[in-house]
CSV table of C-alpha atoms and ligand atoms in Angstrom, one decimal:
chain,number,residue,atom,x,y,z
A,72,UNK,CA,13.1,-64.1,41.5
A,73,UNK,CA,13.0,-61.1,39.1
A,74,UNK,CA,12.4,-61.8,35.5
A,75,UNK,CA,14.9,-59.5,34.5
A,76,UNK,CA,18.8,-58.8,33.8
A,77,UNK,CA,20.8,-56.2,35.7
A,78,UNK,CA,23.7,-54.2,33.2
A,79,UNK,CA,25.8,-52.2,34.6
A,80,UNK,CA,27.6,-50.1,32.6
A,81,UNK,CA,31.4,-49.7,34.0
A,82,UNK,CA,32.1,-46.9,31.8
A,83,UNK,CA,29.5,-44.7,33.7
A,84,UNK,CA,28.6,-46.9,36.7
A,85,UNK,CA,25.3,-46.6,35.4
A,86,UNK,CA,22.3,-49.8,36.6
A,87,UNK,CA,19.9,-51.0,34.0
A,88,UNK,CA,17.2,-53.3,34.5
A,89,UNK,CA,16.1,-55.4,31.2
A,90,UNK,CA,13.3,-57.0,31.2
A,91,UNK,CA,13.5,-60.9,30.1
A,92,UNK,CA,10.8,-63.0,27.9
A,93,UNK,CA,11.1,-66.4,26.6
A,94,UNK,CA,14.7,-66.3,27.8
A,95,UNK,CA,15.5,-63.2,25.9
A,96,UNK,CA,15.7,-60.2,26.1
A,97,UNK,CA,14.9,-57.0,23.5
A,98,UNK,CA,17.6,-55.6,21.6
A,99,UNK,CA,16.0,-52.4,21.7
A,100,UNK,CA,16.3,-52.0,25.6
A,101,UNK,CA,20.3,-51.9,25.1
A,102,UNK,CA,19.6,-48.8,23.3
A,103,UNK,CA,18.8,-46.9,26.8
A,104,UNK,CA,23.0,-47.4,27.3
A,105,UNK,CA,25.0,-44.3,26.5
A,106,UNK,CA,28.0,-42.9,27.8
A,107,UNK,CA,26.5,-39.6,26.5
A,108,UNK,CA,23.3,-38.6,26.0
A,109,UNK,CA,23.6,-38.1,22.3
A,110,UNK,CA,25.1,-40.8,21.8
A,111,UNK,CA,22.6,-43.6,19.4
A,112,UNK,CA,22.6,-46.2,22.1
A,113,UNK,CA,24.1,-50.0,22.7
A,114,UNK,CA,23.2,-52.3,20.1
A,115,UNK,CA,24.0,-56.1,19.8
A,116,UNK,CA,26.7,-57.3,16.8
A,117,UNK,CA,25.5,-61.3,15.8
A,118,UNK,CA,26.3,-61.9,12.5
A,119,UNK,CA,24.9,-64.9,10.2
A,120,UNK,CA,22.4,-64.4,13.3
A,121,UNK,CA,24.4,-66.7,15.2
A,122,UNK,CA,22.8,-66.0,19.0
A,123,UNK,CA,19.1,-64.1,17.2
A,124,UNK,CA,15.7,-64.8,17.2
A,125,UNK,CA,14.1,-62.6,14.9
A,126,UNK,CA,10.9,-63.9,15.2
A,127,UNK,CA,8.5,-65.4,17.2
A,128,UNK,CA,7.1,-68.8,15.7
A,129,UNK,CA,4.4,-71.7,16.3
A,130,UNK,CA,5.4,-73.9,13.0
A,131,UNK,CA,8.6,-75.8,13.3
A,132,UNK,CA,10.3,-76.8,17.0
A,133,UNK,CA,14.2,-77.6,17.0
A,134,UNK,CA,16.1,-79.5,19.4
A,135,UNK,CA,19.9,-79.0,18.1
A,136,UNK,CA,21.1,-81.1,21.2
A,137,UNK,CA,18.4,-83.9,21.0
A,138,UNK,CA,18.2,-84.1,17.6
A,139,UNK,CA,14.5,-83.2,17.9
A,140,UNK,CA,12.3,-81.8,14.9
A,141,UNK,CA,8.5,-81.1,15.1
A,142,UNK,CA,6.4,-79.6,12.9
A,143,UNK,CA,3.4,-77.7,15.1
A,144,UNK,CA,4.1,-80.0,18.0
A,145,UNK,CA,4.3,-83.2,15.3
A,146,UNK,CA,7.5,-85.3,15.8
A,147,UNK,CA,8.8,-85.5,11.9
A,148,UNK,CA,9.2,-89.1,12.7
A,149,UNK,CA,5.4,-89.8,13.3
A,150,UNK,CA,4.3,-87.9,10.4
A,151,UNK,CA,6.7,-89.3,8.0
A,152,UNK,CA,5.5,-93.0,8.9
A,153,UNK,CA,1.8,-92.4,9.6
A,154,UNK,CA,1.3,-89.1,6.6
A,155,UNK,CA,-0.1,-90.5,3.0
A,156,UNK,CA,0.4,-87.7,1.3
A,157,UNK,CA,2.0,-84.6,1.7
A,158,UNK,CA,-0.6,-82.2,1.2
A,159,UNK,CA,-1.9,-83.7,4.6
A,160,UNK,CA,1.5,-81.9,5.8
A,161,UNK,CA,1.6,-78.6,3.6
A,162,UNK,CA,-2.1,-78.0,5.8
A,163,UNK,CA,-0.8,-78.5,9.1
A,164,UNK,CA,2.1,-76.5,8.5
A,165,UNK,CA,-0.4,-73.6,7.2
A,166,UNK,CA,-3.4,-74.1,9.5
A,167,UNK,CA,-1.6,-75.2,12.8
A,168,UNK,CA,-3.9,-78.5,13.0
A,169,UNK,CA,-4.1,-81.9,11.2
A,170,UNK,CA,-6.6,-81.6,8.4
A,171,UNK,CA,-10.0,-83.6,9.1
A,172,UNK,CA,-11.2,-85.6,6.2
A,173,UNK,CA,-13.2,-82.9,4.8
A,174,UNK,CA,-10.5,-80.1,5.2
A,175,UNK,CA,-8.0,-82.5,3.7
A,176,UNK,CA,-10.5,-83.2,1.0
A,177,UNK,CA,-11.2,-79.4,0.0
A,178,UNK,CA,-7.4,-78.6,0.9
A,179,UNK,CA,-6.7,-80.9,-1.9
A,180,UNK,CA,-9.2,-80.2,-4.4
A,181,UNK,CA,-8.1,-76.6,-4.4
A,182,UNK,CA,-4.4,-77.2,-5.0
A,183,UNK,CA,-5.5,-79.7,-7.8
A,184,UNK,CA,-7.8,-76.9,-9.4
A,185,UNK,CA,-4.2,-74.6,-9.3
A,186,UNK,CA,-1.4,-77.5,-11.2
A,187,UNK,CA,-1.7,-75.8,-14.5
A,188,UNK,CA,0.0,-73.0,-15.5
A,189,UNK,CA,-0.5,-70.4,-18.4
A,190,UNK,CA,0.7,-71.8,-21.8
A,191,UNK,CA,3.0,-68.4,-21.5
A,192,UNK,CA,4.9,-69.8,-19.0
A,193,UNK,CA,5.7,-72.8,-21.2
A,194,UNK,CA,6.9,-70.3,-24.1
A,195,UNK,CA,8.7,-68.5,-21.2
A,196,UNK,CA,10.7,-71.5,-20.3
A,197,UNK,CA,11.4,-72.4,-24.0
A,198,UNK,CA,13.7,-69.3,-23.6
A,199,UNK,CA,16.4,-71.0,-21.6
A,200,UNK,CA,19.5,-72.6,-23.0
A,201,UNK,CA,19.1,-76.7,-23.4
A,202,UNK,CA,21.3,-77.1,-20.6
A,203,UNK,CA,19.7,-74.2,-18.1
A,204,UNK,CA,20.9,-75.3,-14.4
A,205,UNK,CA,16.9,-76.5,-13.6
A,206,UNK,CA,17.2,-74.4,-10.8
A,207,UNK,CA,18.0,-71.5,-12.5
A,208,UNK,CA,15.0,-72.0,-14.6
A,209,UNK,CA,12.7,-73.0,-11.3
A,210,UNK,CA,13.5,-69.5,-9.5
A,211,UNK,CA,13.0,-67.4,-12.7
A,212,UNK,CA,9.7,-69.0,-13.4
A,213,UNK,CA,8.3,-68.8,-9.9
A,214,UNK,CA,9.5,-65.1,-10.2
A,215,UNK,CA,7.6,-64.8,-13.3
A,216,UNK,CA,4.6,-66.1,-11.9
A,217,UNK,CA,3.9,-62.8,-10.2
A,218,UNK,CA,3.4,-61.0,-13.9
A,219,UNK,CA,0.8,-63.2,-14.4
A,220,UNK,CA,-1.3,-62.7,-10.9
A,221,UNK,CA,-1.1,-58.9,-10.1
A,222,UNK,CA,-4.0,-59.3,-7.5
A,223,UNK,CA,-1.1,-61.3,-5.3
A,224,UNK,CA,0.2,-57.4,-4.5
A,225,UNK,CA,-2.8,-57.3,-1.8
A,226,UNK,CA,-1.0,-59.4,0.6
A,227,UNK,CA,-2.9,-58.1,3.4
A,228,UNK,CA,-5.9,-59.5,2.5
A,229,UNK,CA,-6.6,-63.2,3.7
A,230,UNK,CA,-8.6,-64.6,0.7
A,231,UNK,CA,-5.9,-63.5,-1.6
A,232,UNK,CA,-3.2,-65.3,0.4
A,233,UNK,CA,-5.1,-68.1,0.4
A,234,UNK,CA,-5.3,-68.4,-3.5
A,235,UNK,CA,-1.6,-67.2,-4.0
A,236,UNK,CA,-1.1,-70.5,-1.4
A,237,UNK,CA,-3.3,-72.7,-3.4
A,238,UNK,CA,-1.2,-71.7,-6.9
A,239,UNK,CA,2.3,-71.8,-5.7
A,240,UNK,CA,1.5,-75.6,-3.5
A,241,UNK,CA,0.3,-76.5,-6.9
A,242,UNK,CA,2.3,-75.1,-9.9
A,243,UNK,CA,5.5,-75.9,-8.1
A,244,UNK,CA,6.0,-79.5,-9.2
A,245,UNK,CA,4.5,-78.6,-12.7
A,246,UNK,CA,7.5,-75.8,-13.1
A,247,UNK,CA,9.8,-77.7,-11.5
A,248,UNK,CA,8.9,-80.8,-14.0
A,249,UNK,CA,8.5,-78.7,-16.9
A,250,UNK,CA,12.0,-77.5,-16.8
A,251,UNK,CA,13.2,-80.7,-15.8
A,252,UNK,CA,11.4,-81.8,-19.5
A,253,UNK,CA,12.7,-78.7,-21.4
A,254,UNK,CA,16.4,-79.8,-20.1
A,255,UNK,CA,16.0,-83.5,-22.1
A,256,UNK,CA,14.3,-81.6,-25.1
A,257,UNK,CA,11.1,-83.5,-24.2
A,258,UNK,CA,7.8,-82.6,-24.6
A,259,UNK,CA,5.7,-81.2,-21.0
A,260,UNK,CA,3.5,-83.8,-19.6
A,261,UNK,CA,0.7,-81.9,-18.3
A,262,UNK,CA,-0.8,-82.1,-14.4
A,263,UNK,CA,-3.4,-85.3,-13.9
A,264,UNK,CA,-5.3,-84.2,-11.1
A,265,UNK,CA,-6.8,-88.0,-9.7
A,266,UNK,CA,-2.8,-88.6,-8.5
A,267,UNK,CA,-1.4,-87.9,-5.5
A,268,UNK,CA,0.9,-84.9,-5.3
A,269,UNK,CA,3.8,-87.2,-5.5
A,270,UNK,CA,2.4,-88.8,-8.0
A,271,UNK,CA,1.6,-86.2,-10.3
A,272,UNK,CA,4.7,-85.0,-9.9
A,273,UNK,CA,6.6,-88.5,-11.0
A,274,UNK,CA,4.1,-88.8,-13.7
A,275,UNK,CA,4.9,-85.2,-15.1
A,276,UNK,CA,8.4,-85.7,-14.9
A,277,UNK,CA,8.9,-89.4,-16.4
A,278,UNK,CA,6.1,-90.6,-18.5
A,279,UNK,CA,7.3,-90.8,-22.0
A,280,UNK,CA,4.4,-91.8,-24.8
A,281,UNK,CA,2.7,-94.8,-22.4
A,282,UNK,CA,-0.6,-94.7,-22.2
A,283,UNK,CA,-1.0,-94.6,-18.6
A,284,UNK,CA,2.5,-94.1,-17.0
A,285,UNK,CA,3.0,-96.5,-14.2
A,286,UNK,CA,3.7,-95.4,-11.2
A,287,UNK,CA,6.0,-97.4,-8.5
A,288,UNK,CA,4.2,-97.0,-5.4
A,289,UNK,CA,7.6,-97.4,-3.3
A,290,UNK,CA,9.0,-94.8,-5.0
A,291,UNK,CA,5.9,-92.7,-4.7
A,292,UNK,CA,5.8,-93.3,-0.9
A,293,UNK,CA,9.5,-92.7,-1.1
A,294,UNK,CA,9.0,-89.2,-2.6
A,295,UNK,CA,6.3,-88.1,0.0
A,296,UNK,CA,8.3,-89.1,2.5
A,297,UNK,CA,11.3,-86.6,1.5
A,298,UNK,CA,8.6,-83.9,0.8
A,299,UNK,CA,7.5,-84.3,4.2
A,300,UNK,CA,11.2,-84.4,5.5
A,301,UNK,CA,12.1,-81.2,3.6
A,302,UNK,CA,8.9,-79.4,4.1
A,303,UNK,CA,10.1,-76.6,7.4
A,304,UNK,CA,12.8,-76.5,8.9
A,305,UNK,CA,12.1,-72.9,11.3
A,306,UNK,CA,14.4,-70.0,10.6
A,307,UNK,CA,17.2,-71.4,8.3
A,308,UNK,CA,18.6,-69.2,5.1
A,309,UNK,CA,15.3,-69.5,3.0
A,310,UNK,CA,13.1,-68.9,5.1
A,311,UNK,CA,15.0,-66.2,6.6
A,312,UNK,CA,14.8,-64.9,3.3
A,313,UNK,CA,11.5,-65.4,2.6
A,314,UNK,CA,10.5,-63.5,5.8
A,315,UNK,CA,12.5,-60.5,4.7
A,316,UNK,CA,11.6,-60.0,1.2
A,317,UNK,CA,7.9,-60.6,2.1
A,318,UNK,CA,8.7,-57.6,5.2
A,319,UNK,CA,8.7,-55.9,2.1
A,320,UNK,CA,5.3,-56.4,1.6
A,321,UNK,CA,6.1,-57.4,-1.9
A,322,UNK,CA,4.1,-60.5,-3.6
A,323,UNK,CA,4.5,-63.8,-1.8
A,324,UNK,CA,6.2,-65.2,-5.6
A,325,UNK,CA,8.7,-62.5,-5.8
A,326,UNK,CA,9.5,-63.9,-2.1
A,327,UNK,CA,9.9,-67.3,-3.0
A,328,UNK,CA,11.8,-66.5,-5.8
A,329,UNK,CA,13.8,-64.8,-3.5
A,330,UNK,CA,13.5,-67.6,-0.9
A,331,UNK,CA,14.8,-70.2,-3.7
A,332,UNK,CA,17.5,-68.4,-4.8
A,333,UNK,CA,18.8,-68.9,-1.2
A,334,UNK,CA,18.2,-72.7,-1.1
A,335,UNK,CA,20.0,-72.8,-3.8
A,336,UNK,CA,23.4,-72.2,-2.2
A,337,UNK,CA,25.9,-75.0,-1.6
A,338,UNK,CA,25.7,-74.2,2.1
A,339,UNK,CA,22.1,-74.5,2.0
A,340,UNK,CA,19.7,-76.8,-0.3
A,341,UNK,CA,22.3,-77.1,-2.7
A,342,UNK,CA,24.1,-79.3,-0.7
A,343,UNK,CA,22.4,-82.6,-1.9
A,344,UNK,CA,23.9,-82.1,-4.9
A,345,UNK,CA,27.2,-81.0,-3.5
A,346,UNK,CA,27.1,-84.3,-1.8
A,347,UNK,CA,27.2,-86.6,-5.0
A,348,UNK,CA,29.6,-84.7,-6.6
A,349,UNK,CA,31.7,-85.1,-3.7
A,350,UNK,CA,31.1,-88.4,-3.8
A,351,UNK,CA,32.1,-89.0,-7.8
A,352,UNK,CA,35.1,-87.1,-7.0
A,353,UNK,CA,36.4,-89.5,-3.8
A,354,UNK,CA,35.2,-92.2,-6.0
A,355,UNK,CA,36.3,-95.0,-4.0
A,356,UNK,CA,37.0,-95.7,0.0
A,357,UNK,CA,40.6,-95.5,-0.3
A,358,UNK,CA,40.2,-92.3,-0.7
A,359,UNK,CA,37.9,-91.4,2.1
A,360,UNK,CA,40.9,-90.7,4.3
A,361,UNK,CA,42.6,-88.1,2.0
A,362,UNK,CA,39.8,-86.2,2.1
A,363,UNK,CA,39.2,-86.4,5.4
A,364,UNK,CA,42.7,-84.7,5.8
A,365,UNK,CA,42.1,-82.0,3.6
A,366,UNK,CA,38.8,-81.3,5.6
A,367,UNK,CA,41.0,-81.5,8.8
A,368,UNK,CA,43.3,-79.2,7.3
A,369,UNK,CA,40.5,-76.7,6.1
A,370,UNK,CA,41.0,-77.1,2.4
A,371,UNK,CA,37.5,-78.4,2.1
A,372,UNK,CA,34.0,-79.0,3.7
A,373,UNK,CA,32.7,-82.5,4.3
A,374,UNK,CA,29.3,-81.7,2.0
A,375,UNK,CA,26.2,-82.9,3.5
A,376,UNK,CA,27.9,-83.1,7.4
A,377,UNK,CA,27.5,-80.2,10.0
A,378,UNK,CA,24.7,-78.2,10.8
A,379,UNK,CA,23.8,-74.3,12.4
A,380,UNK,CA,21.5,-76.3,14.9
A,381,UNK,CA,21.8,-79.4,14.8
A,382,UNK,CA,24.9,-80.7,17.1
A,383,UNK,CA,23.4,-84.2,17.1
A,384,UNK,CA,22.3,-86.5,14.4
A,385,UNK,CA,19.8,-84.5,12.0
A,386,UNK,CA,16.4,-86.9,12.5
A,387,UNK,CA,15.9,-86.1,9.1
A,388,UNK,CA,18.9,-88.0,7.8
A,389,UNK,CA,18.0,-91.2,10.5
A,390,UNK,CA,14.6,-91.3,8.2
A,391,UNK,CA,16.0,-90.8,4.7
A,392,UNK,CA,19.0,-93.7,5.9
A,393,UNK,CA,16.2,-95.9,6.6
A,394,UNK,CA,14.1,-95.0,3.5
A,395,UNK,CA,17.1,-95.3,1.1
A,396,UNK,CA,17.3,-99.4,1.9
A,397,UNK,CA,13.4,-99.5,0.8
A,398,UNK,CA,13.8,-97.7,-2.2
A,399,UNK,CA,17.4,-99.6,-3.4
A,400,UNK,CA,14.9,-102.7,-3.2
A,401,UNK,CA,13.5,-101.2,-5.9
A,402,UNK,CA,16.3,-99.5,-7.7
A,403,UNK,CA,18.8,-101.2,-7.4
A,404,UNK,CA,21.2,-100.3,-4.7
A,405,UNK,CA,23.4,-96.9,-5.7
A,406,UNK,CA,27.3,-97.6,-5.8
A,407,UNK,CA,27.7,-95.0,-3.6
A,408,UNK,CA,25.8,-95.5,-0.5
A,409,UNK,CA,29.3,-98.0,0.7
A,410,UNK,CA,31.1,-95.0,0.2
A,411,UNK,CA,28.7,-92.9,2.0
A,412,UNK,CA,28.3,-95.2,4.6
A,413,UNK,CA,32.5,-95.5,5.3
A,414,UNK,CA,32.9,-91.5,5.0
A,415,UNK,CA,30.0,-91.5,7.6
A,416,UNK,CA,31.6,-93.9,9.9
A,417,UNK,CA,35.5,-92.8,9.4
A,418,UNK,CA,34.3,-89.4,10.0
A,419,UNK,CA,32.2,-89.4,13.3
A,420,UNK,CA,35.3,-91.4,14.6
A,421,UNK,CA,37.3,-88.8,14.0
A,422,UNK,CA,38.0,-86.1,16.8
A,423,UNK,CA,37.5,-83.4,14.5
A,424,UNK,CA,34.2,-83.8,13.6
A,425,UNK,CA,33.6,-85.4,17.1
A,426,UNK,CA,34.7,-82.1,18.6
A,427,UNK,CA,33.0,-79.4,16.5
A,428,UNK,CA,29.7,-82.2,16.7
A,429,UNK,CA,29.7,-82.3,12.7
A,430,UNK,CA,26.6,-85.4,11.9
A,431,UNK,CA,25.5,-86.0,8.3
A,432,UNK,CA,22.2,-84.0,7.9
A,433,UNK,CA,19.4,-83.7,5.4
A,434,UNK,CA,21.4,-83.5,2.5
A,435,UNK,CA,23.9,-86.4,3.2
A,436,UNK,CA,21.7,-89.5,2.0
A,437,UNK,CA,18.9,-87.6,0.1
A,438,UNK,CA,21.1,-87.3,-3.3
A,439,UNK,CA,21.9,-91.0,-2.8
A,440,UNK,CA,17.9,-92.0,-3.1
A,441,UNK,CA,17.5,-89.1,-5.8
A,442,UNK,CA,19.9,-90.4,-8.1
A,443,UNK,CA,18.3,-94.1,-7.5
A,444,UNK,CA,15.4,-93.2,-8.5
A,445,UNK,CA,16.7,-91.3,-11.8
A,446,UNK,CA,16.9,-87.9,-11.4
A,447,UNK,CA,19.6,-85.4,-12.4
A,448,UNK,CA,22.1,-84.1,-9.7
A,449,UNK,CA,21.6,-80.6,-10.7
A,450,UNK,CA,17.7,-81.0,-10.0
A,451,UNK,CA,18.6,-82.2,-6.2
A,452,UNK,CA,18.0,-78.5,-5.1
A,453,UNK,CA,14.6,-78.0,-6.8
A,454,UNK,CA,13.4,-81.0,-5.0
A,455,UNK,CA,14.2,-79.6,-2.2
A,456,UNK,CA,12.3,-76.1,-2.9
A,457,UNK,CA,8.9,-78.3,-3.9
A,458,UNK,CA,8.1,-79.1,-0.6
A,459,UNK,CA,9.8,-76.1,1.2
A,460,UNK,CA,7.6,-73.9,-0.6
A,461,UNK,CA,4.7,-75.1,1.9
A,462,UNK,CA,7.1,-74.2,4.8
A,463,UNK,CA,8.1,-70.9,3.4
A,464,UNK,CA,4.5,-70.0,2.9
A,465,UNK,CA,3.3,-71.1,6.1
A,466,UNK,CA,6.4,-68.9,7.8
A,467,UNK,CA,5.2,-65.9,5.3
A,468,UNK,CA,1.5,-66.4,6.1
A,469,UNK,CA,3.0,-65.9,10.2
A,470,UNK,CA,5.0,-62.7,9.5
A,471,UNK,CA,2.8,-60.8,7.9
A,472,UNK,CA,0.3,-61.6,10.7
A,473,UNK,CA,2.5,-61.0,13.6
A,474,UNK,CA,2.2,-57.6,15.0
A,475,UNK,CA,5.7,-57.7,16.4
A,476,UNK,CA,7.3,-57.3,12.7
A,477,UNK,CA,8.1,-54.5,10.7
A,478,UNK,CA,9.8,-53.9,7.4
A,479,UNK,CA,13.3,-55.5,8.3
A,480,UNK,CA,16.2,-53.2,8.3
A,481,UNK,CA,19.1,-54.2,10.2
A,482,UNK,CA,21.7,-52.5,12.2
A,483,UNK,CA,25.3,-52.0,11.3
A,484,UNK,CA,29.0,-51.2,12.9
A,485,UNK,CA,30.5,-48.3,10.6
A,486,UNK,CA,34.2,-48.6,10.4
A,487,UNK,CA,34.5,-46.2,7.3
A,488,UNK,CA,36.1,-43.4,6.7
A,489,UNK,CA,34.4,-40.3,8.4
A,490,UNK,CA,33.7,-37.2,6.3
A,491,UNK,CA,36.2,-36.6,3.7
A,492,UNK,CA,36.3,-34.3,0.3
A,493,UNK,CA,35.9,-34.6,-3.4
A,494,UNK,CA,39.6,-34.9,-5.4
A,495,UNK,CA,39.6,-34.0,-9.2
A,496,UNK,CA,40.9,-36.6,-11.1
A,497,UNK,CA,43.8,-35.3,-11.9
A,498,UNK,CA,44.6,-34.3,-8.4
A,499,UNK,CA,44.3,-38.1,-6.9
A,500,UNK,CA,47.5,-40.4,-6.2
B,876,SDX,C1,20.9,-77.1,5.1
B,876,SDX,O1,19.8,-73.9,8.5
B,876,SDX,C2,18.8,-75.2,8.4
B,876,SDX,O2,18.2,-75.7,9.2
B,876,SDX,C3,19.3,-75.5,7.0
B,876,SDX,C4,18.4,-76.9,6.8
B,876,SDX,C5,17.1,-76.6,6.0
B,876,SDX,O3,16.5,-77.9,6.2
B,876,SDX,O4,16.7,-75.6,5.9
B,876,SDX,O5,18.7,-77.6,7.9
B,876,SDX,C6,19.3,-77.5,5.0
B,876,SDX,O6,21.1,-76.5,4.9
B,876,SDX,C7,21.3,-78.3,5.8
B,876,SDX,C8,23.2,-77.9,5.6
B,876,SDX,C9,23.8,-78.5,4.3
B,876,SDX,N1,24.6,-78.1,4.2
B,876,SDX,C10,26.3,-78.6,4.2
B,876,SDX,O7,26.2,-79.9,4.2
B,876,SDX,C11,27.3,-78.0,3.6
B,876,SDX,C12,28.4,-78.5,4.8
B,876,SDX,N2,27.7,-77.6,5.9
B,876,SDX,C13,28.6,-76.4,6.7
B,876,SDX,O8,28.6,-75.3,5.8
B,876,SDX,C14,28.2,-76.4,7.6
B,876,SDX,O9,28.3,-77.2,8.4
B,876,SDX,C15,26.6,-75.6,7.6
B,876,SDX,C16,26.6,-74.0,6.8
B,876,SDX,C17,25.7,-76.4,7.5
B,876,SDX,C18,26.7,-74.8,8.9
B,876,SDX,O10,27.6,-74.0,9.4
B,876,SDX,P1,27.6,-73.2,10.5
B,876,SDX,O11,26.6,-73.5,12.0
B,876,SDX,O12,28.1,-71.6,10.1
B,876,SDX,O13,29.1,-73.4,11.2
B,876,SDX,P2,30.8,-72.9,11.2
B,876,SDX,O14,30.7,-73.2,9.6
B,876,SDX,O15,30.8,-72.2,11.8
B,876,SDX,O16,31.7,-74.7,11.5
B,876,SDX,C19,31.3,-74.8,12.9
B,876,SDX,C20,32.9,-75.4,12.5
B,876,SDX,C21,34.1,-74.8,12.1
B,876,SDX,O17,35.6,-75.0,12.1
B,876,SDX,P3,36.5,-74.2,12.9
B,876,SDX,O18,36.4,-72.7,12.2
B,876,SDX,O19,35.8,-73.9,14.4
B,876,SDX,O20,37.5,-74.7,13.0
B,876,SDX,O21,33.1,-76.3,12.4
B,876,SDX,C22,33.7,-76.5,10.6
B,876,SDX,C23,33.8,-75.1,10.1
B,876,SDX,O22,35.2,-75.5,9.4
B,876,SDX,N3,32.5,-76.8,9.9
B,876,SDX,C24,32.9,-78.1,9.0
B,876,SDX,C25,31.8,-78.7,8.4
B,876,SDX,N4,30.7,-77.9,8.8
B,876,SDX,C26,30.8,-76.8,9.8
B,876,SDX,N5,34.1,-78.6,8.5
B,876,SDX,C27,33.9,-79.7,7.7
B,876,SDX,N6,33.2,-79.9,6.7
B,876,SDX,C28,32.0,-79.4,7.2
B,876,SDX,N7,30.5,-79.6,6.6
C-alpha cells in the first residue's frame, strides 16, 4: 500500500503524490500545487496550530482521548507515585533516561551549586512595588539573569547549555521565594542546600525567625508531586513560545522569560489563580446553576475546565484531586473543595460540557492545595513556572539539536490593501 496522498487540484486537473511520514505530510510538499507557474504555491492555514505538528519530539507523550501522559515513556502516575524528588524527573526530561544513583547525586550537586542568585538580583527585585504581581517579578528577574551570564549566548556549546540549565533549575525556586518575601516585606531566606528541591523552596518561602524551619514531610511530598505533574506537557502554549524564541538563538534566560510570560495567561498557567477567583465569586453551591447557565450562554468560561488535547479527564487532575485529601489532613480542608466538587459534578452531567468533552484540567484542583498550603493566589502561576522551567529547557535543548529546525517564521494569508499611493494629510477624508 503506497504511503502517500494523491492530491488532485480540480482547478487544473493536475495530480500530485505527497509522501506521508508519521501520519503527516510536509506542508512544504504542498507548495508545488499551483495554478500559474509563478504562483507562490499552496500553503496550509491553521490558526492556533489546531492540527499542525511544528516539531518532532521524544520528550512527552499525551493521548488526549485516553487521558494518557508520559514523560520519556514513563506514565505520570508512576512517576508521581515513586519519584521522591522533582530533580529525578527533571533529569529524566532533560537526559531521556531515569538517573542511576551516581547520576542523580551528580545532578543534584550541580544544581545545588547554583541555587544562589547574585546579590544585585536582590537589589533589582527590591525595585518592584510592594504589590507587584509575583509572576511579573519572576518573569522580569529570569530575563535579567541573561545580563549576569553573557556567556549563555553561546547556545550551541553543550557545556554552556548544561551550565545554564543547572543555573535556571537551581535559581527559579530562589527567585520565586524572593518574590514572595518581597511582597510580604520580609527578609529573604537563602537556599539551604542540604534540603530537597521542594523542601528548600518551602524553607525559603515560609521560614520566619526560627532557627530551623520545620518542613512538614506531607506538604514537602505534595509539592514534589505537584512539581512533577507540572514539569512538561509537550507543545503547550508556553513551550511553543520557548521553542519559538529559542529558534532565534537567543540565550535560554530570555527564552524562559518569554515562555513564563505565555504561561501567565489565564487560558494557560494563569488558570489555577483564575479558578480560585471564580470559586470565591461563586461563593456557595446554590449559585453554581446560575454560573453554569452563564457559561452555556457563552458569557464566561469555567476556569480549570477544558483542554486543547485532553478530551477526557486530565490525568494530572486525577492525581491532584487525590493529593488534596492528603494535604487537607495536615492543613485542614479547604472550604472551597465542596464547592469545586459540586461544580465538577454539575458540569460533568451537563450536555454542554459532555458534548464539548470539557473535563477538569490540571488547574482545577491545584489551586485548592496551594491555598491550603499557605500560598497566596497570585503566586499560583509562579508555582506552575518553577517545575515547568525543566520542561521548557528540555524542549529548548531538543529544538537546538533538531536538524529539521531553523528560525521560526510562519507565513500569512494577506487580505489587506493592494498597492496604493500616499495622500497629503489635508487631502485625506
Ligand atoms: C493549561 O496546552 C496545554 O498542555 C496546557 C497545560 C499545560 O500543562 O501546559 O495543560 C496547562 O493551560 C491547562 C488549561 C488551563 N486553562 C483553563 O482552565 C482556562 C479555561 N479553559 C479554556 O479556556 C479552554 O478549554 C482551553 C484554552 C484550555 C482550551 O481551549 P481550546 O482548545 O481552544 O478550545 P476552544 O476554546 O476551541 O473550546 C471548544 C468549545 C468552545 O465552545 P463552542 O465555540 O464550540 O460553542 O468548548 C468551549 C468553547 O467555548 N469551552 C469552554 C471551556 N473551554 C472550552 N466553555 C466553557 N468553559 C471552558 N473552560
